[in-house]
Coordinates of C-alpha atoms in Angstrom, one line a residue:
M878 CA 42.7 -4.5 -27.7
S879 CA 42.2 -8.2 -28.5
F880 CA 39.8 -9.8 -30.8
R881 CA 38.5 -11.9 -28.0
Y882 CA 37.8 -8.8 -25.8
L883 CA 36.0 -7.2 -28.7
F884 CA 33.7 -10.2 -29.3
V885 CA 32.8 -10.5 -25.6
M886 CA 31.9 -6.8 -25.3
C887 CA 29.8 -7.0 -28.5
L888 CA 28.1 -10.0 -27.1
F889 CA 27.5 -8.3 -23.9
Y890 CA 26.0 -5.1 -25.4
S891 CA 23.8 -7.2 -27.9
T892 CA 22.4 -9.3 -24.9
L893 CA 21.8 -6.0 -23.1
T894 CA 20.0 -4.6 -26.0
L895 CA 17.8 -7.7 -26.3
A896 CA 17.0 -7.6 -22.6
Q897 CA 15.9 -4.1 -22.8
T898 CA 13.6 -4.7 -25.7
P899 CA 10.1 -4.2 -24.6
A900 CA 7.9 -7.2 -25.0
K901 CA 5.0 -7.1 -27.1
L902 CA 2.0 -6.5 -24.7
T903 CA -1.5 -7.5 -24.6
W904 CA -3.8 -4.8 -23.2
W905 CA -6.8 -5.3 -20.8
N906 CA -9.5 -2.4 -20.2
P907 CA -11.0 -3.2 -16.7
K908 CA -14.2 -1.4 -17.5
Q909 CA -14.7 -3.6 -20.8
S910 CA -14.5 -6.7 -18.6
D911 CA -17.4 -9.1 -17.9
I912 CA -16.0 -9.3 -14.3
N913 CA -16.2 -6.2 -12.1
A914 CA -12.5 -6.0 -10.9
L915 CA -13.0 -2.2 -9.7
E916 CA -13.1 -2.3 -5.9
G917 CA -13.8 0.9 -3.8
Q918 CA -16.5 2.3 -6.2
G919 CA -19.7 2.6 -4.1
W920 CA -22.0 2.8 -7.1
P921 CA -20.7 0.5 -9.9
T922 CA -23.5 1.1 -12.0
G923 CA -25.6 4.4 -12.8
V924 CA -22.4 6.6 -13.1
Q925 CA -21.7 9.2 -15.8
A926 CA -17.9 8.3 -16.2
P927 CA -16.3 4.8 -15.7
Y928 CA -14.4 5.9 -12.5
D929 CA -16.9 8.3 -10.8
R930 CA -17.4 8.1 -7.0
L931 CA -21.0 9.3 -6.9
P932 CA -23.9 8.1 -9.2
A933 CA -25.0 10.4 -12.1
E934 CA -28.3 11.5 -10.2
A935 CA -25.9 13.2 -7.5
E936 CA -25.0 15.9 -9.9
K937 CA -28.6 17.5 -9.6
T938 CA -28.5 17.8 -5.7
V939 CA -25.1 17.7 -4.4
P940 CA -22.9 21.0 -4.1
K941 CA -21.0 21.6 -7.3
A942 CA -17.7 21.2 -5.7
V943 CA -18.6 17.9 -4.2
W944 CA -19.8 16.8 -7.6
N945 CA -16.7 17.8 -9.3
L946 CA -14.4 15.9 -6.7
S947 CA -16.5 12.9 -7.0
R948 CA -15.2 12.4 -10.5
H949 CA -11.8 11.8 -8.8
S950 CA -10.8 8.1 -8.5
A951 CA -9.7 8.5 -5.0
G952 CA -9.8 5.0 -3.1
M953 CA -10.5 2.8 -6.0
M954 CA -8.3 -0.1 -7.0
I955 CA -8.3 -2.8 -9.7
R956 CA -7.7 -6.5 -8.6
F957 CA -6.1 -9.0 -11.1
R958 CA -3.9 -12.1 -11.1
A959 CA -0.8 -12.7 -13.4
S960 CA 2.3 -14.6 -13.6
T961 CA 4.6 -12.2 -15.3
D962 CA 7.8 -10.3 -14.8
Q963 CA 6.4 -6.9 -16.3
I964 CA 3.2 -4.9 -16.2
V965 CA 2.7 -1.7 -18.0
V966 CA -0.3 0.7 -17.0
R967 CA -1.4 3.5 -19.3
Y968 CA -4.2 6.0 -18.8
Q969 CA -5.4 9.7 -19.4
V970 CA -6.7 11.8 -16.7
K971 CA -8.7 15.2 -16.9
G972 CA -7.5 17.8 -14.3
N973 CA -4.1 19.0 -13.0
Q974 CA -1.5 16.2 -12.7
S975 CA 0.4 17.8 -9.7
M976 CA -0.4 20.3 -6.8
P977 CA 2.0 22.7 -5.0
H978 CA 1.9 20.7 -1.8
M979 CA 1.5 17.3 -3.3
P980 CA 3.4 15.5 -6.2
A981 CA 2.3 14.1 -9.5
T982 CA 2.8 10.6 -8.2
G983 CA -0.1 11.0 -5.6
V984 CA -2.3 13.5 -7.4
S985 CA -2.4 11.6 -10.7
G986 CA -0.2 8.5 -10.5
V987 CA -1.1 4.8 -9.8
D988 CA 0.4 2.4 -7.3
L989 CA 0.8 -1.2 -7.7
Y990 CA 1.1 -3.8 -4.9
A991 CA 1.7 -7.5 -5.2
G992 CA 0.5 -10.2 -2.9
N993 CA 2.5 -13.3 -1.8
S994 CA 1.5 -16.7 -0.7
D995 CA 1.2 -15.8 2.9
G996 CA -1.2 -12.7 2.5
D997 CA 1.4 -9.9 2.7
W998 CA 1.3 -6.9 0.3
L999 CA 4.6 -6.1 -1.4
W1000 CA 5.1 -2.6 -3.0
C1001 CA 6.1 -2.6 -6.6
M1002 CA 8.4 0.1 -8.1
G1003 CA 7.4 1.6 -11.4
K1004 CA 9.0 3.8 -13.8
Y1005 CA 6.6 6.6 -14.9
A1006 CA 6.4 9.2 -17.6
F1007 CA 3.8 12.0 -17.2
G1008 CA 2.1 13.4 -20.5
D1009 CA -1.1 13.5 -22.4
T1010 CA -1.1 9.9 -21.8
I1011 CA 0.4 8.8 -18.5
Q1012 CA 2.4 5.3 -18.4
Y1013 CA 4.0 3.4 -15.5
R1014 CA 6.2 0.5 -16.4
F1015 CA 6.9 -2.2 -13.8
T1016 CA 9.7 -4.5 -14.8
G1017 CA 11.9 -7.1 -13.1
L1018 CA 8.8 -8.5 -11.1
T1019 CA 9.0 -12.0 -9.5
P1020 CA 6.2 -13.6 -11.4
N1021 CA 5.3 -15.9 -8.5
D1022 CA 6.2 -17.5 -5.1
N1023 CA 7.7 -21.0 -4.7
Y1024 CA 4.3 -22.6 -3.6
H1025 CA 2.7 -22.3 -7.0
Q1026 CA 3.0 -21.2 -10.8
K1027 CA -0.3 -19.5 -11.1
G1028 CA 0.9 -16.1 -10.5
R1029 CA 0.2 -13.6 -7.7
E1030 CA -2.5 -11.0 -7.1
Y1031 CA -2.0 -7.5 -7.9
R1032 CA -3.9 -4.5 -6.6
L1033 CA -3.5 -1.3 -8.8
Y1034 CA -4.4 1.9 -6.8
L1035 CA -5.9 4.7 -9.1
P1036 CA -5.1 8.3 -8.8
L1037 CA -6.3 10.3 -5.7
Y1038 CA -6.9 13.9 -7.2
T1039 CA -7.7 13.4 -10.9
A1040 CA -10.7 11.9 -13.1
V1041 CA -9.3 8.8 -15.0
Q1042 CA -10.8 8.9 -18.5
W1043 CA -9.6 5.5 -19.5
L1044 CA -7.1 3.1 -18.4
E1045 CA -5.5 -0.3 -19.7
I1046 CA -3.1 -2.7 -18.2
G1047 CA -0.6 -4.5 -20.5
V1048 CA 1.3 -7.9 -19.9
P1049 CA 3.5 -9.7 -22.4
E1050 CA 1.8 -11.7 -25.2
G1051 CA 1.1 -15.3 -23.8
V1052 CA 0.5 -14.2 -20.3
T1053 CA -2.8 -15.0 -18.8
L1054 CA -4.3 -11.7 -16.7
T1055 CA -7.3 -12.9 -14.9
P1056 CA -9.6 -10.1 -13.4
L1057 CA -10.5 -10.8 -9.7
P1058 CA -14.1 -9.8 -8.6
V1059 CA -15.0 -7.4 -6.1
R1060 CA -14.6 -9.1 -2.6
M1061 CA -17.8 -10.1 -1.0
D1062 CA -17.0 -8.2 2.4
P1063 CA -19.3 -5.2 2.9
P1064 CA -17.0 -2.2 2.7
I1065 CA -15.9 0.3 5.2
V1066 CA -17.4 3.5 4.0
I1067 CA -15.5 6.6 4.9
Y1068 CA -16.9 10.1 4.4
G1069 CA -14.5 12.9 5.0
T1070 CA -12.5 15.7 3.9
S1071 CA -9.3 16.2 1.8
I1072 CA -7.4 14.2 4.5
A1073 CA -9.6 11.3 3.5
H1074 CA -9.5 12.1 0.0
G1075 CA -5.8 11.6 0.1
A1076 CA -3.9 14.9 0.4
C1077 CA -0.9 14.8 0.7
A1078 CA 0.1 11.2 0.1
S1079 CA 3.2 10.7 -2.2
R1080 CA 1.3 8.0 -4.1
P1081 CA -2.1 6.5 -3.9
G1082 CA -1.2 3.6 -1.8
M1083 CA -0.1 5.7 0.9
A1084 CA -3.3 7.4 1.5
W1085 CA -4.5 6.4 5.0
T1086 CA -7.6 4.8 3.7
A1087 CA -5.5 2.6 1.4
I1088 CA -3.3 1.8 4.3
L1089 CA -6.3 0.8 6.5
G1090 CA -7.7 -1.5 3.6
R1091 CA -4.6 -3.4 3.6
K1092 CA -4.2 -3.7 7.3
L1093 CA -7.8 -4.8 7.7
D1094 CA -7.9 -6.7 4.4
R1095 CA -11.3 -5.1 3.8
P1096 CA -12.8 -3.2 0.9
V1097 CA -12.9 0.5 1.4
I1098 CA -15.0 3.1 -0.2
N1099 CA -13.5 6.6 0.0
L1100 CA -16.0 9.5 0.0
G1101 CA -13.4 12.0 1.0
F1102 CA -14.0 15.5 -0.7
S1103 CA -11.3 18.1 -0.4
G1104 CA -12.5 21.3 1.2
N1105 CA -15.9 19.7 1.6
G1106 CA -17.2 16.6 3.5
R1107 CA -19.4 18.8 5.6
M1108 CA -22.3 16.7 6.2
E1109 CA -24.7 18.4 4.1
K1110 CA -28.0 16.7 3.8
E1111 CA -27.7 16.5 0.0
V1112 CA -24.6 14.3 0.4
V1113 CA -25.5 12.5 3.5
D1114 CA -28.8 11.3 1.8
F1115 CA -26.6 9.1 -0.5
L1116 CA -24.8 7.3 2.2
P1117 CA -27.6 4.9 3.1
Q1118 CA -27.5 3.5 -0.5
L1119 CA -24.3 1.7 0.6
N1120 CA -24.4 -1.4 2.6
A1121 CA -21.4 -0.9 4.7
R1122 CA -19.7 -3.0 7.4
L1123 CA -18.8 0.3 9.2
F1124 CA -19.5 3.9 8.4
V1125 CA -16.8 6.5 9.2
L1126 CA -17.6 10.2 9.6
D1127 CA -14.4 12.1 9.6
C1128 CA -15.5 15.6 8.7
L1129 CA -14.6 17.9 11.5
P1130 CA -11.6 19.5 9.6
N1131 CA -14.1 21.3 7.3
L1132 CA -16.6 22.1 10.0
V1133 CA -14.5 24.4 12.0
S1134 CA -15.5 28.1 12.6
M1135 CA -13.2 29.4 10.0
V1136 CA -15.5 28.0 7.4
N1137 CA -18.4 30.0 8.7
T1138 CA -20.4 27.0 10.0
D1139 CA -21.7 28.0 13.5
A1140 CA -21.6 25.4 16.4
A1141 CA -25.4 24.9 16.4
E1142 CA -25.2 23.9 12.7
V1143 CA -22.3 21.5 13.2
H1144 CA -23.9 20.1 16.1
N1145 CA -27.3 19.4 14.2
R1146 CA -25.5 18.1 11.0
I1147 CA -23.8 15.4 13.1
L1148 CA -27.1 14.5 14.7
N1149 CA -28.8 14.4 11.4
T1150 CA -26.2 12.3 9.7
V1151 CA -26.1 9.7 12.4
R1152 CA -29.9 9.6 12.6
T1153 CA -30.1 9.2 8.6
L1154 CA -27.9 6.2 8.7
R1155 CA -29.6 4.6 11.8
Q1156 CA -33.1 4.9 10.1
K1157 CA -31.6 2.6 7.3
Y1158 CA -29.2 0.4 9.4
P1159 CA -30.2 0.1 13.0
T1160 CA -27.2 -1.9 14.1
T1161 CA -24.3 -1.0 11.5
P1162 CA -21.4 0.5 13.6
I1163 CA -21.0 4.3 13.0
L1164 CA -17.4 5.8 14.2
L1165 CA -17.2 9.7 14.6
T1166 CA -13.6 11.0 14.4
D1167 CA -12.2 13.9 16.1
H1168 CA -10.4 16.5 14.4
A1169 CA -6.8 15.4 14.5
G1170 CA -5.5 18.9 15.2
Y1171 CA -2.8 21.1 13.6
T1172 CA 0.9 20.4 14.0
D1173 CA 1.3 24.2 14.4
G1174 CA -1.3 24.2 16.9
E1175 CA 1.0 24.5 20.1
M1176 CA 2.6 27.7 18.3
I1177 CA -0.6 29.5 17.1
A1178 CA -3.3 29.6 19.8
T1179 CA -5.9 30.5 17.4
R1180 CA -5.5 27.4 15.3
K1181 CA -5.6 25.1 18.4
K1182 CA -8.9 26.6 19.6
L1183 CA -10.4 25.8 16.2
Y1184 CA -10.0 22.1 16.4
Q1185 CA -10.7 22.1 20.1
D1186 CA -14.0 23.8 19.6
A1187 CA -15.1 21.3 16.9
N1188 CA -14.0 18.3 19.0
D1189 CA -16.1 19.9 22.0
I1190 CA -19.2 20.3 19.6
Q1191 CA -18.9 16.6 18.4
S1192 CA -18.6 15.4 21.9
K1193 CA -21.7 17.0 23.0
A1194 CA -23.6 15.6 19.9
Y1195 CA -22.1 12.1 20.7
A1196 CA -23.4 12.2 24.3
Q1197 CA -26.9 13.4 23.1
L1198 CA -27.1 10.6 20.4
K1199 CA -26.2 8.1 23.2
S1200 CA -28.8 9.6 25.5
E1201 CA -31.2 8.8 22.8
G1202 CA -30.5 5.1 22.8
I1203 CA -28.5 5.0 19.6
R1204 CA -26.0 2.0 20.0
N1205 CA -23.1 0.7 18.0
L1206 CA -22.0 4.5 18.0
Y1207 CA -18.3 5.1 18.7
T1208 CA -15.7 7.9 18.9
L1209 CA -11.9 8.0 17.7
P1210 CA -10.6 10.8 19.9
I1211 CA -7.7 13.1 19.1
S1212 CA -5.7 11.5 22.0
A1213 CA -5.8 8.2 20.0
I1214 CA -4.8 9.6 16.8
H1215 CA -1.7 11.5 18.2
L1216 CA 0.0 12.6 15.2
D1217 CA 3.8 13.5 15.3
N1218 CA 5.0 17.0 15.1
D1219 CA 6.3 16.0 11.6
A1220 CA 3.2 14.3 10.5
M1221 CA 1.8 17.0 8.3
V1222 CA 2.8 18.8 5.1
D1223 CA 1.5 22.3 5.9
G1224 CA 0.1 21.9 9.5
T1225 CA -3.1 20.4 8.1
H1226 CA -2.5 17.7 5.5
P1227 CA -0.7 14.4 6.4
T1228 CA 2.7 13.5 5.1
D1229 CA 3.0 9.8 4.4
L1230 CA 4.3 9.5 8.2
G1231 CA 0.9 11.1 9.1
M1232 CA -1.0 8.8 6.8
V1233 CA 0.6 5.8 8.5
Q1234 CA -0.3 7.2 12.0
Y1235 CA -3.8 7.9 10.8
A1236 CA -4.4 4.2 9.5
D1237 CA -2.8 2.9 12.7
A1238 CA -5.2 4.9 14.9
Y1239 CA -8.1 3.7 12.7
E1240 CA -7.0 0.0 12.7
R1241 CA -6.9 0.0 16.6
V1242 CA -10.4 1.5 17.1
I1243 CA -12.0 -0.5 14.3
R1244 CA -10.5 -3.9 15.3
Q1245 CA -12.1 -3.3 18.6
I1246 CA -15.2 -2.2 17.1
L1247 CA -15.6 -5.1 14.9
K1248 CA -14.2 -7.7 17.4
E1249 CA -11.2 -8.7 15.3
P1250 CA -8.1 -8.4 17.5
A1251 CA -4.8 -9.0 16.1
G1252 CA -1.7 -9.8 18.3
S1253 CA 2.0 -9.6 17.6
L1254 CA 2.5 -13.3 16.9
S1255 CA 2.1 -14.6 13.3
T1256 CA -0.5 -16.9 14.8
T1257 CA -2.7 -13.9 16.0
R1258 CA -2.6 -12.0 13.0
P1259 CA -5.4 -12.7 10.4
R1260 CA -4.0 -13.5 7.0
T1261 CA -5.3 -14.7 3.6
Q1262 CA -3.0 -17.3 1.6
Y1263 CA -2.6 -18.7 -1.9
R1264 CA -0.2 -21.6 -1.5
D1265 CA -1.5 -24.5 -3.6
A1266 CA -3.4 -23.0 -6.6
R1267 CA -2.5 -26.1 -8.7
I1268 CA -5.4 -27.9 -6.6
Y1269 CA -7.8 -25.2 -5.6
D1270 CA -8.3 -21.4 -5.5
W1271 CA -8.4 -20.2 -1.7
E1272 CA -10.5 -17.0 -2.5
A1273 CA -12.8 -19.1 -4.7
R1274 CA -13.3 -21.4 -1.8
H1275 CA -14.1 -18.8 0.6
R1276 CA -16.7 -17.4 -1.7
D1277 CA -18.2 -21.0 -2.2
V1278 CA -18.5 -21.2 1.6
L1279 CA -20.2 -18.0 2.0
A1280 CA -22.6 -18.9 -0.8
M1281 CA -23.3 -22.3 1.0
N1282 CA -23.9 -20.6 4.4
K1283 CA -26.8 -18.6 2.9
T1284 CA -28.6 -21.6 1.4
N1285 CA -27.5 -24.7 3.2
P1286 CA -25.5 -23.6 6.3
P1287 CA -23.9 -26.2 8.6
R1288 CA -25.3 -27.7 11.6
I1289 CA -21.7 -28.5 12.6
A1290 CA -18.9 -26.8 11.0
F1291 CA -15.6 -28.6 10.5
I1292 CA -12.8 -26.3 10.4
G1293 CA -9.3 -27.0 9.4
N1294 CA -6.6 -27.4 6.8
S1295 CA -6.1 -30.0 3.9
I1296 CA -6.7 -33.0 6.3
T1297 CA -10.1 -31.7 6.6
H1298 CA -10.5 -30.2 3.1
F1299 CA -9.4 -33.3 1.3
W1300 CA -11.7 -35.8 3.3
G1301 CA -15.0 -35.0 1.7
G1302 CA -18.3 -33.3 2.0
E1303 CA -19.6 -29.8 1.0
P1304 CA -18.3 -27.4 -0.5
K1305 CA -16.8 -30.0 -2.8
S1306 CA -12.9 -30.4 -3.3
P1307 CA -11.3 -31.4 -6.5
R1308 CA -9.6 -34.0 -4.2
A1309 CA -11.4 -36.3 -1.8
D1310 CA -9.7 -39.3 -0.3
G1311 CA -12.2 -40.3 2.4
V1312 CA -15.8 -39.7 0.8
D1313 CA -17.1 -43.0 2.2
S1314 CA -16.4 -42.3 5.9
W1315 CA -17.5 -38.5 5.4
Q1316 CA -20.7 -39.7 3.7
S1317 CA -21.5 -42.4 6.3
V1318 CA -20.5 -40.7 9.5
L1319 CA -20.5 -36.8 8.9
D1320 CA -23.2 -36.0 6.2
P1321 CA -26.0 -37.4 8.4
L1322 CA -25.1 -35.1 11.3
G1323 CA -25.2 -31.8 9.0
V1324 CA -21.5 -31.5 9.0
K1325 CA -20.0 -29.1 6.3
N1326 CA -16.4 -28.8 5.3
L1327 CA -14.8 -25.6 6.2
G1328 CA -11.3 -26.9 5.7
Y1329 CA -8.7 -25.2 3.3
G1330 CA -5.5 -26.8 1.9
W1331 CA -2.2 -25.3 3.3
D1332 CA -4.2 -23.2 6.1
R1333 CA -2.5 -22.2 9.1
I1334 CA -4.2 -20.9 12.4
E1335 CA -3.9 -17.2 11.1
N1336 CA -5.7 -18.1 7.8
V1337 CA -8.4 -19.8 9.7
L1338 CA -8.6 -16.6 12.0
W1339 CA -9.0 -14.5 8.8
R1340 CA -11.9 -16.7 7.6
V1341 CA -13.7 -16.5 10.7
Y1342 CA -13.3 -12.6 10.9
H1343 CA -14.6 -12.4 7.3
G1344 CA -18.0 -13.9 7.6
E1345 CA -17.7 -17.8 7.5
L1346 CA -19.5 -18.2 10.9
D1347 CA -21.7 -15.4 10.5
G1348 CA -25.6 -15.3 9.8
Y1349 CA -26.8 -18.8 11.0
P1350 CA -26.9 -20.8 14.2
L1351 CA -24.3 -23.2 14.5
Q1352 CA -24.6 -26.2 17.0
Q1353 CA -21.0 -27.1 17.1
A1354 CA -17.7 -26.0 15.6
V1355 CA -15.1 -28.7 15.3
L1356 CA -11.5 -27.3 15.0
M1357 CA -8.5 -29.2 13.8
I1358 CA -5.8 -26.8 12.8
G1359 CA -2.1 -26.0 13.4
T1360 CA -0.1 -28.8 11.7
N1361 CA 0.9 -26.2 9.0
N1362 CA 2.4 -24.0 11.8
L1363 CA 4.7 -26.5 13.2
Q1364 CA 7.8 -25.4 10.8
L1365 CA 7.0 -21.7 11.6
N1366 CA 6.1 -21.3 15.1
T1367 CA 6.8 -22.7 18.5
N1368 CA 4.1 -24.7 20.5
D1369 CA 3.5 -21.8 23.0
E1370 CA 2.8 -19.6 19.7
I1371 CA 0.5 -22.2 18.4
V1372 CA -1.4 -22.5 21.5
E1373 CA -1.8 -18.7 21.8
G1374 CA -3.2 -18.7 18.2
L1375 CA -5.6 -21.4 18.9
K1376 CA -6.8 -19.5 22.0
Q1377 CA -7.4 -16.2 20.0
L1378 CA -9.2 -18.4 17.3
V1379 CA -11.5 -20.1 19.8
E1380 CA -12.3 -16.8 21.3
A1381 CA -13.3 -15.4 17.9
I1382 CA -15.5 -18.4 17.1
Q1383 CA -17.4 -18.0 20.6
V1384 CA -18.0 -14.3 19.9
R1385 CA -19.8 -15.1 16.6
Q1386 CA -21.4 -18.3 17.7
P1387 CA -21.9 -18.1 21.5
Q1388 CA -24.5 -20.9 21.7
A1389 CA -22.3 -23.3 19.7
D1390 CA -20.1 -26.1 21.4
I1391 CA -16.6 -26.2 20.4
L1392 CA -14.8 -29.3 19.9
M1393 CA -11.1 -29.0 19.8
I1394 CA -9.1 -31.9 18.1
G1395 CA -5.5 -32.7 18.8
I1396 CA -3.2 -32.4 15.9
L1397 CA -3.0 -35.8 14.1
P1398 CA 0.5 -37.3 14.3
R1399 CA 2.7 -36.9 11.2
R1400 CA 5.9 -38.4 10.3
N1401 CA 8.9 -37.5 12.2
E1402 CA 6.8 -35.1 14.4
E1403 CA 5.1 -37.8 16.9
G1404 CA 7.3 -36.6 20.0
R1405 CA 6.5 -33.0 19.5
L1406 CA 3.0 -33.4 18.8
A1407 CA 2.3 -35.4 21.9
K1408 CA 3.7 -32.4 23.9
L1409 CA 1.8 -30.0 22.0
N1410 CA -1.6 -31.7 22.2
D1411 CA -1.2 -31.8 26.0
Q1412 CA -1.0 -28.0 25.8
I1413 CA -4.0 -28.0 23.5
A1414 CA -6.0 -30.2 25.9
R1415 CA -5.2 -27.6 28.9
L1416 CA -6.2 -24.7 26.6
A1417 CA -9.6 -26.5 25.6
G1418 CA -10.3 -26.7 29.5
S1419 CA -9.4 -23.0 29.9
V1420 CA -11.7 -21.7 27.1
N1421 CA -14.7 -24.2 28.1
A1422 CA -14.2 -26.4 24.8
T1423 CA -14.2 -30.1 24.6
F1424 CA -11.0 -31.9 23.7
A1425 CA -10.7 -34.9 21.6
Q1426 CA -7.4 -36.8 20.9
P1427 CA -8.0 -39.3 18.0
G1428 CA -4.1 -39.3 17.2
P1429 CA -3.5 -42.9 18.9
V1430 CA -5.4 -44.6 16.3
F1431 CA -2.8 -43.7 13.6
L1432 CA 0.1 -44.8 16.0
K1433 CA 2.0 -48.2 16.1
A1434 CA 3.0 -49.6 19.5
D1435 CA 6.4 -47.7 19.2
G1436 CA 4.7 -44.7 18.9
K1437 CA 5.6 -44.0 15.3
I1438 CA 2.8 -43.3 12.7
D1439 CA 1.4 -46.3 11.0
E1440 CA 2.4 -45.4 7.4
S1441 CA -0.3 -47.8 6.0
L1442 CA -2.8 -45.3 7.2
F1443 CA -1.5 -42.2 5.2
S1444 CA -0.8 -41.2 1.7
D1445 CA 2.3 -39.2 2.6
G1446 CA 3.1 -39.3 6.2
L1447 CA 0.6 -36.4 6.8
H1448 CA -2.7 -36.9 5.2
P1449 CA -4.7 -40.0 6.0
N1450 CA -5.8 -42.3 3.2
A1451 CA -9.3 -43.9 3.0
E1452 CA -8.6 -46.3 5.7
G1453 CA -7.1 -43.7 7.9
Y1454 CA -10.2 -41.5 7.3
R1455 CA -12.6 -44.3 8.5
R1456 CA -10.6 -44.8 11.7
L1457 CA -10.7 -41.0 12.3
A1458 CA -14.5 -40.8 11.6
Q1459 CA -15.1 -43.6 14.3
A1460 CA -12.9 -41.9 16.8
L1461 CA -14.7 -38.5 16.6
K1462 CA -18.2 -39.9 16.2
P1463 CA -18.8 -39.9 19.9
Y1464 CA -17.9 -36.2 20.2
L1465 CA -20.1 -35.0 17.6
K1466 CA -23.4 -33.6 18.6
P1467 CA -26.3 -36.2 17.4
M1468 CA -29.1 -35.0 15.4
P1469 CA -32.1 -33.7 17.7
A1470 CA -34.9 -36.1 18.3
P1471 CA -38.0 -35.2 16.4
V1472 CA -40.6 -33.1 18.3
V1473 CA -43.7 -35.3 19.1
T1474 CA -46.8 -33.1 19.0
P1475 CA -50.3 -34.5 19.7
A1476 CA -51.1 -34.4 15.9
T1477 CA -48.0 -36.4 15.0
S1478 CA -48.7 -38.8 17.8
K1479 CA -52.2 -39.4 16.7
R1480 CA -51.2 -40.0 13.1
K1481 CA -48.8 -42.8 14.2
R1482 CA -51.5 -44.4 16.0

């Protein structure tokens, strides 16, 4: 064996040893943070233990079994951002770490997902060790995407069937871990049985409630209680304390006749639960879910009769409630859930396959209820984004827009991408290239800036679905979006996305006029954009919107862009914005004339 070979092998093993040496870590305890980064906890204050699902006062009234199960952290997740190649989670739990029909990774494990720049959620594999202190080590992570160096968002799902006593997240020294606050969307509140609780997912992120939260990109509060969830008044009385976007009642699996609850009692519990919620929330949607059945139901007739009878009782209760005039009450029938024969572990509790099928069924019906359709094209599926964190934080801007809408809502909303975002106006941007023209033309008309840098059509669709046009009367929506889709989508896909976006705006602001602006010309795309804008003009006619084409003010006689009006061949400079403002001014709704009353007329004389 040569000296050179020995030297190379020694160098290899020494390098390998160094690579495997754990980094020195800095630890963060989410419950000691100034920012509440724990999502999915209905009562963030007033709890006995940090990760309880019911407030401390519930111990005196709810059944003992429900109280004990409420100590489990099912449905909770911790949100944070970091640019790192490794994350370590250590924690202690109280209770059994595994069950005969459910692995420890689901019962007492954690689950980590990472977001990319385009709003997709990527699962992270971690090596785990169970003991008095449980540890998950996630290594070899890609710290960030190519768009930015600020790191990515992580979502850590907590154990489904144990009580977390304490938990810490470690990152290498020198790495900045930024807690992300609980999102502002009202949550979907799910009250149910062990199937909602999480049995028998292989890991927390595979519970159907967690899958649904990712599909809809909304907070979810999991109030599933294994062997319980029976609509007892003592439990139901706590539900109105939660301001939900939607209440889901999935309780029939534990209200079948085998648990000694007769048909009349089940019927009355359904009525009383819905009425209790309606008394506090007259319009919040409520979804009643059928018993999804047993996968052995076709072989064992008595089992089949159990869920058929339960569904029949709920169907009659639903009909009675509708006859009482209760609106925004919906059902998810067993036929729409339609679990496969292999979708359950024991004939009752879902496998991961069953969890996915549950979530798919819920997504379909909830999108209909909330009027949030999602198509098959990328332009028709709502997505967040995080592409240019060097200039601004996308989620923080969304929070700023929602806050502005509460105190100083727009009369005219200018909705777009960076071309709008970096023009001027409120909410303020760290970059503004056309402040003078915005102030002179748009501010006097009550225009607010709902532009986000790097946005595509699907990102605007997400923003519309998540409240940016809710809660105030808009007179005009100005829409200029699509240039960032050019490299990813065909013209037809862009037009289809715009069609769905306009329809979403019309649902939320039916009285508002919609002005669709042709996509501005950009370097080397002039010819394609001319054809695309012809399609957008035809779309505007079909959806009862006005179309404006200011693009020609940016073109020279040969049809190419006038570079002197742009900073980079895409974004207008100050002079370009001045010309754009003048081209759009005739299309913007003027301020209404002041109402002259006899009193004001007399004062003028």
